[in-house]
Amino acid sequence: MTPARRTGGLSRRHFALALPSALLASGCAPHQGTGRPGDPIVLTLLSHYASGVPKEALQGPVDEWNTTHDRVKVQTKAVEFTDLLTTFMVRQAAGQGADILHPYCLWNGQLVQAGVLRPAPTEHAEEITRGYSEAAVDAASVGGQVYGYPTEVQTYALYYNKRLLREAGIDGPPRTWRELEESAYRTARRDRYGNTLVQGFGLSTADDSTTVGQTLALLNAAGGMFVSKDGRSTAIDSPAGRAVFDLEHRLVVRGASAPGVNVYKAFRSGQVAMVVSAGWWTGSLKTLMGKDYRDVGVAPLPLPEADGKRATLSTGFMLGVNAASKHPRAAWEFLRWLNTEKVNVKSAKEGGKATRMSSLQVSVGSLTGRADDMRTLLGAHSDTNLRPFLDALAYSVPEPNVPGAQQAKSLLRKNIEALWTGQQSVDQALRTTRRQVDREVSRSW
């Protein structure tokens, strides 16, 4: 799934996905060797941390490594997220692939199939499996084989406006879908011309991560899945999938949702009562809303039934090694240092330690799949709105990363939007999605 789009201020970087990478400016790259014996190995790391805070955050540990290691140096390169997958594939075909890659986990199946990613050596795979949440490990794996160290991990939860719920006589966030619908209808408001003033539940056609992410989060909460476990067909046309499409269709038809409205701008303006989104948004809202941020609350996703089993969606990135790298052992050792070695955390209680990557992600408003690191780094954090996303690491479900996953996601988005805009019925949307996605994922093998 395509990472989330940036919107104003701290751009949507905080992860859904539009994260930038560490592109070295002049003077930042380590001195290139002359080719003589004894010259250092120079590894290249290609990411999408191309500007701003993420670029600087990655450059910090890279500079630390380069200062403390003589034999192996690391040089960062970056492109914008929208060009990242194409850059991986084109450079690989031209024999110019970077040693270390930072892909969106949705693409892993495609990259493995194309021979771009190298499986993690056994000792690294074991460290990854021990140290990260199950969802993060699954996202960094293809066919049961681990391919890299998870970096950013985003889980989904329910954002709500406390003031709007309170003004509608609602005590707190909904726990079930029935309560969700009732709250959405009670908080929705239109003017006398029928124009939306407040969406009770925000649905938005803004981008893949918004349209598809919120739908798949609800699908997981209902116990469903988008792609079958063997990765060769879609499972959207199921009772769970139908329940989600029915719910969203009712919300639109009855006026509680207006998908044409930019939910990211509308929520921070107090024009959306509830919306499903990922944890990256918290830091952005805090910055952009000022004192009005006190009205923002976050709760776990409502479930179809009160006694249901919790589940939600998680998305993420990972750092892996190029199958064509001439220095794979050195590349894996750098990744181990960055992602598993623990260092002191200044903001934590005395003796608090976390990995460099976890500290990096928290500094840019994100989470990693290392729950122990997150508890250390967020222990003194005053923002309780991050807690539901941390808790969700234990029960989140990664988006499928089969070879045709990116195209399957785009097809799902088209059909969801057709449902929301009245171009398709629930039955038509489910049938069309099944036919199109089945064809896409089956031919990708």
XYZ file of C-alpha atoms in Angstrom:
445
model
C 0.000 0.000 0.000
C 1.198 3.381 -0.810
C 2.252 5.334 2.186
C 0.175 8.122 3.339
C 0.200 11.489 1.691
C 1.650 14.460 3.477
C -0.612 17.285 4.449
C 0.635 20.640 5.620
C 3.113 21.266 8.371
C 4.807 18.017 9.213
C 3.637 16.515 5.987
C 2.162 13.175 6.109
C 5.503 11.871 6.737
C 4.867 10.543 10.056
C 4.292 7.437 8.434
C 1.646 6.157 6.869
C 4.207 6.222 4.594
C 5.513 9.146 2.923
C 8.672 9.037 4.912
C 11.732 10.635 3.336
C 15.224 9.195 3.502
C 18.781 10.133 4.134
C 20.244 11.626 1.056
C 23.737 12.774 1.731
C 24.550 16.347 0.997
C 28.036 17.263 -0.094
C 30.505 16.692 2.671
C 28.393 13.920 4.255
C 29.545 11.030 2.131
C 32.517 9.041 3.403
C 35.692 9.333 1.383
C 35.610 6.843 -1.480
C 38.404 4.294 -1.517
C 41.118 4.292 -4.167
C 40.763 0.578 -4.763
C 44.045 -0.157 -2.992
C 44.199 -2.900 -0.346
C 43.257 -1.546 3.038
C 40.812 1.035 1.723
C 37.463 0.970 3.553
C 34.419 -0.718 2.100
C 31.760 1.892 1.270
C 28.180 0.634 1.516
C 25.314 2.572 -0.057
C 21.918 2.784 1.655
C 18.964 3.799 -0.533
C 15.884 5.093 1.247
C 13.112 7.656 0.905
C 14.230 9.907 3.746
C 14.962 12.633 1.241
C 14.496 15.791 3.261
C 13.700 17.394 6.574
C 13.570 15.680 9.952
C 13.709 12.037 8.720
C 16.785 12.752 6.601
C 18.578 14.344 9.547
C 17.409 11.623 11.934
C 18.913 8.861 9.792
C 22.104 10.765 9.133
C 22.852 10.947 12.861
C 23.486 7.227 13.437
C 25.128 6.871 10.020
C 27.624 9.574 10.968
C 28.169 7.849 14.315
C 28.935 4.569 12.539
C 31.306 6.234 10.090
C 33.151 7.960 12.926
C 33.601 4.768 14.950
C 34.281 2.234 12.163
C 37.336 2.366 9.938
C 36.859 -0.739 7.808
C 33.267 -0.162 6.654
C 31.664 3.186 5.822
C 28.041 3.907 4.902
C 26.816 6.455 2.383
C 23.112 7.318 2.251
C 21.183 8.100 -0.915
C 17.513 8.955 -1.222
C 14.632 9.438 -3.615
C 11.083 10.520 -2.919
C 8.774 7.750 -1.803
C 6.745 7.868 -5.009
C 9.900 6.960 -6.970
C 11.327 4.416 -4.545
C 9.997 1.131 -5.924
C 10.778 2.107 -9.522
C 14.281 3.166 -8.468
C 14.899 -0.195 -6.776
C 13.850 -2.100 -9.887
C 15.540 0.111 -12.497
C 18.868 0.378 -10.668
C 18.878 -3.363 -10.065
C 18.346 -4.072 -13.761
C 21.189 -1.686 -14.585
C 23.539 -3.324 -12.092
C 23.588 -0.180 -9.940
C 21.527 -1.294 -6.955
C 22.438 -0.009 -3.501
C 23.897 -2.405 -0.924
C 21.175 -1.680 1.649
C 17.540 -1.039 0.717
C 14.701 0.487 2.734
C 11.503 -0.767 1.060
C 7.872 -0.429 2.024
C 7.019 -3.938 3.225
C 4.072 -4.153 0.815
C 6.632 -4.543 -1.991
C 8.661 -7.332 -0.441
C 7.048 -10.140 -2.428
C 7.671 -8.315 -5.677
C 11.277 -7.495 -4.738
C 11.992 -11.084 -3.693
C 10.456 -12.437 -6.882
C 12.649 -10.059 -8.895
C 15.782 -11.218 -7.078
C 16.432 -7.852 -5.430
C 16.388 -8.825 -1.739
C 18.775 -11.225 -0.017
C 17.380 -13.517 2.737
C 18.605 -12.625 6.199
C 21.345 -14.962 7.463
C 20.156 -17.364 10.133
C 21.625 -15.465 13.087
C 20.028 -12.203 11.923
C 16.682 -13.859 11.183
C 16.674 -15.297 14.705
C 17.446 -11.885 16.227
C 14.639 -10.288 14.219
C 12.135 -12.975 15.158
C 13.014 -12.618 18.865
C 13.108 -8.844 19.007
C 10.060 -7.636 17.076
C 6.303 -8.010 17.167
C 4.855 -10.871 15.154
C 3.220 -8.502 12.669
C 6.501 -6.663 12.056
C 8.355 -9.939 11.469
C 5.645 -11.189 9.101
C 5.784 -7.930 7.129
C 9.559 -8.312 6.738
C 9.169 -11.921 5.591
C 8.135 -13.611 2.364
C 7.179 -17.272 2.259
C 8.293 -17.692 5.866
C 11.802 -16.354 5.152
C 12.921 -13.160 6.910
C 14.434 -10.560 4.581
C 15.276 -7.616 6.807
C 15.072 -5.583 9.996
C 11.682 -3.868 10.491
C 12.008 -0.099 10.910
C 8.883 2.040 10.976
C 5.692 0.195 11.957
C 2.295 1.885 11.825
C -0.785 0.481 13.515
C -4.340 1.777 13.045
C -6.806 2.977 15.690
C -9.806 5.285 16.073
C -9.201 9.025 16.398
C -12.126 10.960 17.852
C -13.018 14.518 18.766
C -13.989 14.591 22.452
C -15.829 17.899 22.145
C -18.026 16.779 19.245
C -18.951 13.553 21.008
C -19.666 15.389 24.249
C -21.876 17.956 22.500
C -23.894 15.074 21.023
C -24.399 13.602 24.498
C -21.960 10.725 23.950
C -19.798 9.787 26.935
C -16.818 8.255 25.162
C -15.527 6.520 22.032
C -17.544 3.611 20.578
C -16.559 0.053 21.419
C -18.757 -1.759 18.866
C -19.809 -1.090 15.282
C -23.363 -0.447 16.452
C -22.114 2.253 18.821
C -19.887 3.579 16.028
C -22.853 4.014 13.706
C -25.049 5.569 16.382
C -22.285 8.019 17.310
C -21.647 8.855 13.662
C -25.299 9.685 12.982
C -25.641 11.728 16.170
C -22.538 13.839 15.521
C -23.009 14.394 11.763
C -24.318 17.832 10.773
C -25.372 19.454 7.507
C -26.558 22.932 6.632
C -30.002 23.621 5.171
C -28.617 23.145 1.658
C -27.330 19.674 2.459
C -23.672 20.623 2.662
C -21.616 18.658 5.175
C -20.631 20.659 8.248
C -19.443 17.731 10.376
C -18.748 14.151 9.304
C -19.732 11.699 12.009
C -17.248 9.173 10.643
C -14.541 10.299 8.242
C -14.149 8.343 5.037
C -11.738 9.857 2.532
C -10.560 9.254 -1.022
C -7.300 11.089 -0.290
C -4.873 8.263 -1.148
C -4.255 4.506 -0.927
C -3.223 4.539 2.685
C -6.341 6.453 3.693
C -8.992 4.774 1.563
C -7.610 1.248 1.779
C -5.924 1.467 5.184
C -9.071 2.339 7.118
C -11.074 -0.316 5.240
C -8.520 -3.072 5.861
C -8.238 -2.071 9.526
C -11.994 -2.569 9.899
C -11.784 -5.807 7.894
C -9.134 -7.167 10.257
C -11.223 -6.080 13.256
C -14.064 -8.153 11.799
C -11.800 -11.200 11.559
C -11.418 -11.001 7.785
C -8.459 -10.708 5.423
C -7.843 -9.106 2.043
C -5.658 -11.788 0.423
C -5.830 -15.507 1.204
C -3.049 -17.074 3.256
C -1.499 -18.722 0.187
C -1.400 -15.312 -1.523
C -3.096 -16.523 -4.698
C -6.609 -15.074 -4.335
C -8.551 -12.390 -2.531
C -10.612 -13.099 0.572
C -12.490 -9.781 0.535
C -15.753 -11.355 -0.700
C -16.482 -12.940 2.669
C -18.968 -12.251 5.479
C -16.396 -9.969 7.107
C -15.706 -8.111 3.858
C -19.403 -7.707 3.173
C -19.959 -6.393 6.704
C -17.286 -3.697 6.219
C -18.584 -2.628 2.802
C -22.142 -2.563 4.181
C -21.053 -0.405 7.133
C -19.219 2.120 4.964
C -22.066 2.198 2.436
C -24.654 2.942 5.132
C -22.523 5.714 6.620
C -22.252 7.429 3.231
C -25.892 6.931 2.175
C -27.231 8.186 5.512
C -25.057 11.269 5.448
C -22.632 10.490 8.271
C -19.661 10.305 5.889
C -18.658 12.519 2.958
C -15.724 10.865 1.151
C -15.077 13.894 -1.055
C -13.970 15.946 1.956
C -10.262 15.969 2.832
C -10.481 14.203 6.185
C -7.024 15.309 7.300
C -7.868 18.987 7.055
C -11.454 18.513 8.264
C -10.556 16.559 11.412
C -8.100 19.111 12.676
C -10.679 21.841 11.969
C -13.259 20.119 14.188
C -15.365 18.950 11.234
C -14.960 15.185 11.741
C -16.065 13.383 14.889
C -14.295 10.039 14.295
C -11.865 8.571 11.786
C -9.628 5.512 11.486
C -5.967 6.274 10.806
C -2.411 5.290 11.690
C -0.237 6.471 14.548
C 1.989 8.748 12.426
C -0.861 11.285 12.447
C -0.649 11.953 16.185
C 2.480 14.083 16.043
C 1.191 15.998 13.039
C -2.136 16.792 14.739
C -0.380 17.917 17.896
C 1.708 20.377 15.922
C -1.029 21.676 13.638
C -3.949 21.909 16.102
C -2.268 23.788 18.929
C -4.520 24.103 21.972
C -7.366 22.357 20.111
C -5.340 19.140 20.268
C -6.777 18.670 23.775
C -10.020 17.614 22.042
C -8.309 14.669 20.324
C -8.621 11.188 21.745
C -7.493 7.801 20.431
C -9.117 4.443 21.164
C -8.772 0.881 19.862
C -10.855 0.093 16.787
C -14.476 -0.745 17.594
C -15.364 -4.404 17.019
C -18.453 -5.838 15.327
C -19.410 -7.380 18.681
C -18.366 -6.357 22.184
C -16.818 -9.757 22.953
C -14.836 -9.976 19.702
C -11.113 -10.550 19.404
C -9.091 -7.383 18.836
C -7.315 -6.920 15.502
C -6.248 -4.010 13.333
C -3.970 -3.222 10.404
C -0.237 -2.555 10.533
C 1.999 -1.239 7.776
C 5.717 -0.652 7.749
C 9.165 -0.501 6.232
C 12.270 -2.611 6.648
C 16.005 -2.448 5.945
C 17.386 -5.326 3.925
C 20.445 -6.234 1.882
C 20.588 -6.292 -1.895
C 21.033 -9.753 -3.384
C 23.671 -8.216 -5.685
C 25.699 -6.515 -2.947
C 29.398 -7.392 -3.015
C 29.647 -6.886 0.744
C 26.622 -8.592 2.314
C 28.343 -9.530 5.568
C 29.370 -5.925 6.214
C 25.885 -4.702 5.305
C 24.196 -7.089 7.733
C 26.585 -6.099 10.514
C 25.733 -2.425 10.020
C 22.026 -3.287 10.159
C 22.531 -5.298 13.345
C 24.329 -2.328 14.939
C 21.596 0.101 13.879
C 18.609 -2.085 14.756
C 19.584 -4.294 17.696
C 22.416 -2.699 19.661
C 20.943 -0.773 22.614
C 22.231 2.593 23.751
C 21.284 4.944 26.583
C 18.148 7.041 26.140
C 18.501 10.509 27.615
C 14.777 11.084 28.076
C 14.165 7.724 29.771
C 14.571 6.768 33.394
C 18.114 6.068 34.541
C 19.443 2.996 32.788
C 16.829 3.140 30.020
C 18.147 1.800 26.731
C 16.757 1.412 23.214
C 18.075 0.721 19.736
C 19.230 3.534 17.506
C 16.487 2.799 14.988
C 13.742 2.936 17.620
C 15.068 6.272 18.885
C 15.221 7.520 15.302
C 11.612 6.562 14.604
C 10.240 8.078 17.798
C 12.128 11.304 17.033
C 10.119 11.675 13.813
C 6.785 10.710 15.385
C 6.660 7.023 14.513
C 6.883 3.622 16.197
C 8.871 0.476 15.584
C 7.909 -3.144 16.093
C 10.112 -3.391 19.202
C 7.577 -3.045 22.013
C 10.264 -2.968 24.719
C 11.983 -0.029 23.038
C 8.687 1.763 22.617
C 7.836 1.401 26.297
C 11.234 2.828 27.218
C 11.086 5.712 24.750
C 7.470 6.629 25.437
C 7.587 5.967 29.167
C 7.879 9.614 30.071
C 5.814 10.774 27.118
C 2.860 12.894 28.179
C 0.794 12.105 25.101
C -1.483 9.208 26.001
C -2.789 9.162 22.424
C 0.212 7.092 21.363
C -0.599 4.271 23.793
C -3.356 2.596 21.726
C -0.963 2.319 18.790
C 1.702 0.774 21.006
C -0.811 -1.679 22.462
C -1.926 -2.602 18.940
C 1.536 -3.953 18.124
C 0.450 -7.090 19.991
C -2.639 -7.759 17.863
C -2.149 -5.992 14.526
C -2.192 -7.826 11.193
C 0.316 -6.791 8.474
C -0.959 -5.896 5.042
C -0.318 -8.695 2.531
C 2.977 -8.426 0.648
C 2.503 -11.015 -2.109
C 4.134 -10.226 -5.494
C 1.053 -8.410 -6.834
C 0.216 -6.595 -3.596
C 0.746 -3.018 -4.814
C -1.529 -3.438 -7.810
C -4.065 -5.368 -5.724
C -4.218 -2.462 -3.308
C -4.783 0.020 -6.119
C -7.606 -2.125 -7.501
C -9.214 -2.364 -4.074
C -9.051 1.401 -3.715
C -10.840 1.938 -7.055
C -13.688 -0.325 -6.031
C -14.041 1.144 -2.540
C -14.308 4.610 -4.068
C -16.864 3.349 -6.600
C -18.907 2.012 -3.679
C -18.686 5.264 -1.736
C -19.666 7.402 -4.727
C -22.659 5.230 -5.660
C -21.154 3.855 -8.872
C -21.310 0.304 -7.505
C -23.515 -1.520 -5.032
C -22.000 -3.576 -2.222
C -22.494 -6.746 -4.279
C -20.933 -5.210 -7.370
C -17.951 -3.823 -5.456
C -17.230 -7.179 -3.827
C -17.593 -9.109 -7.087
C -15.459 -6.701 -9.096
C -12.757 -6.588 -6.443
C -12.655 -10.370 -6.256
C -12.408 -10.782 -10.029
C -9.760 -8.099 -10.532
C -7.586 -8.921 -7.532
C -7.752 -12.671 -8.119
C -6.492 -12.112 -11.649
C -3.688 -9.833 -10.445
C -2.320 -11.928 -7.578
C -2.640 -15.247 -9.392
C -0.615 -14.074 -12.385
C 2.077 -12.604 -10.157
C 3.336 -16.022 -9.174
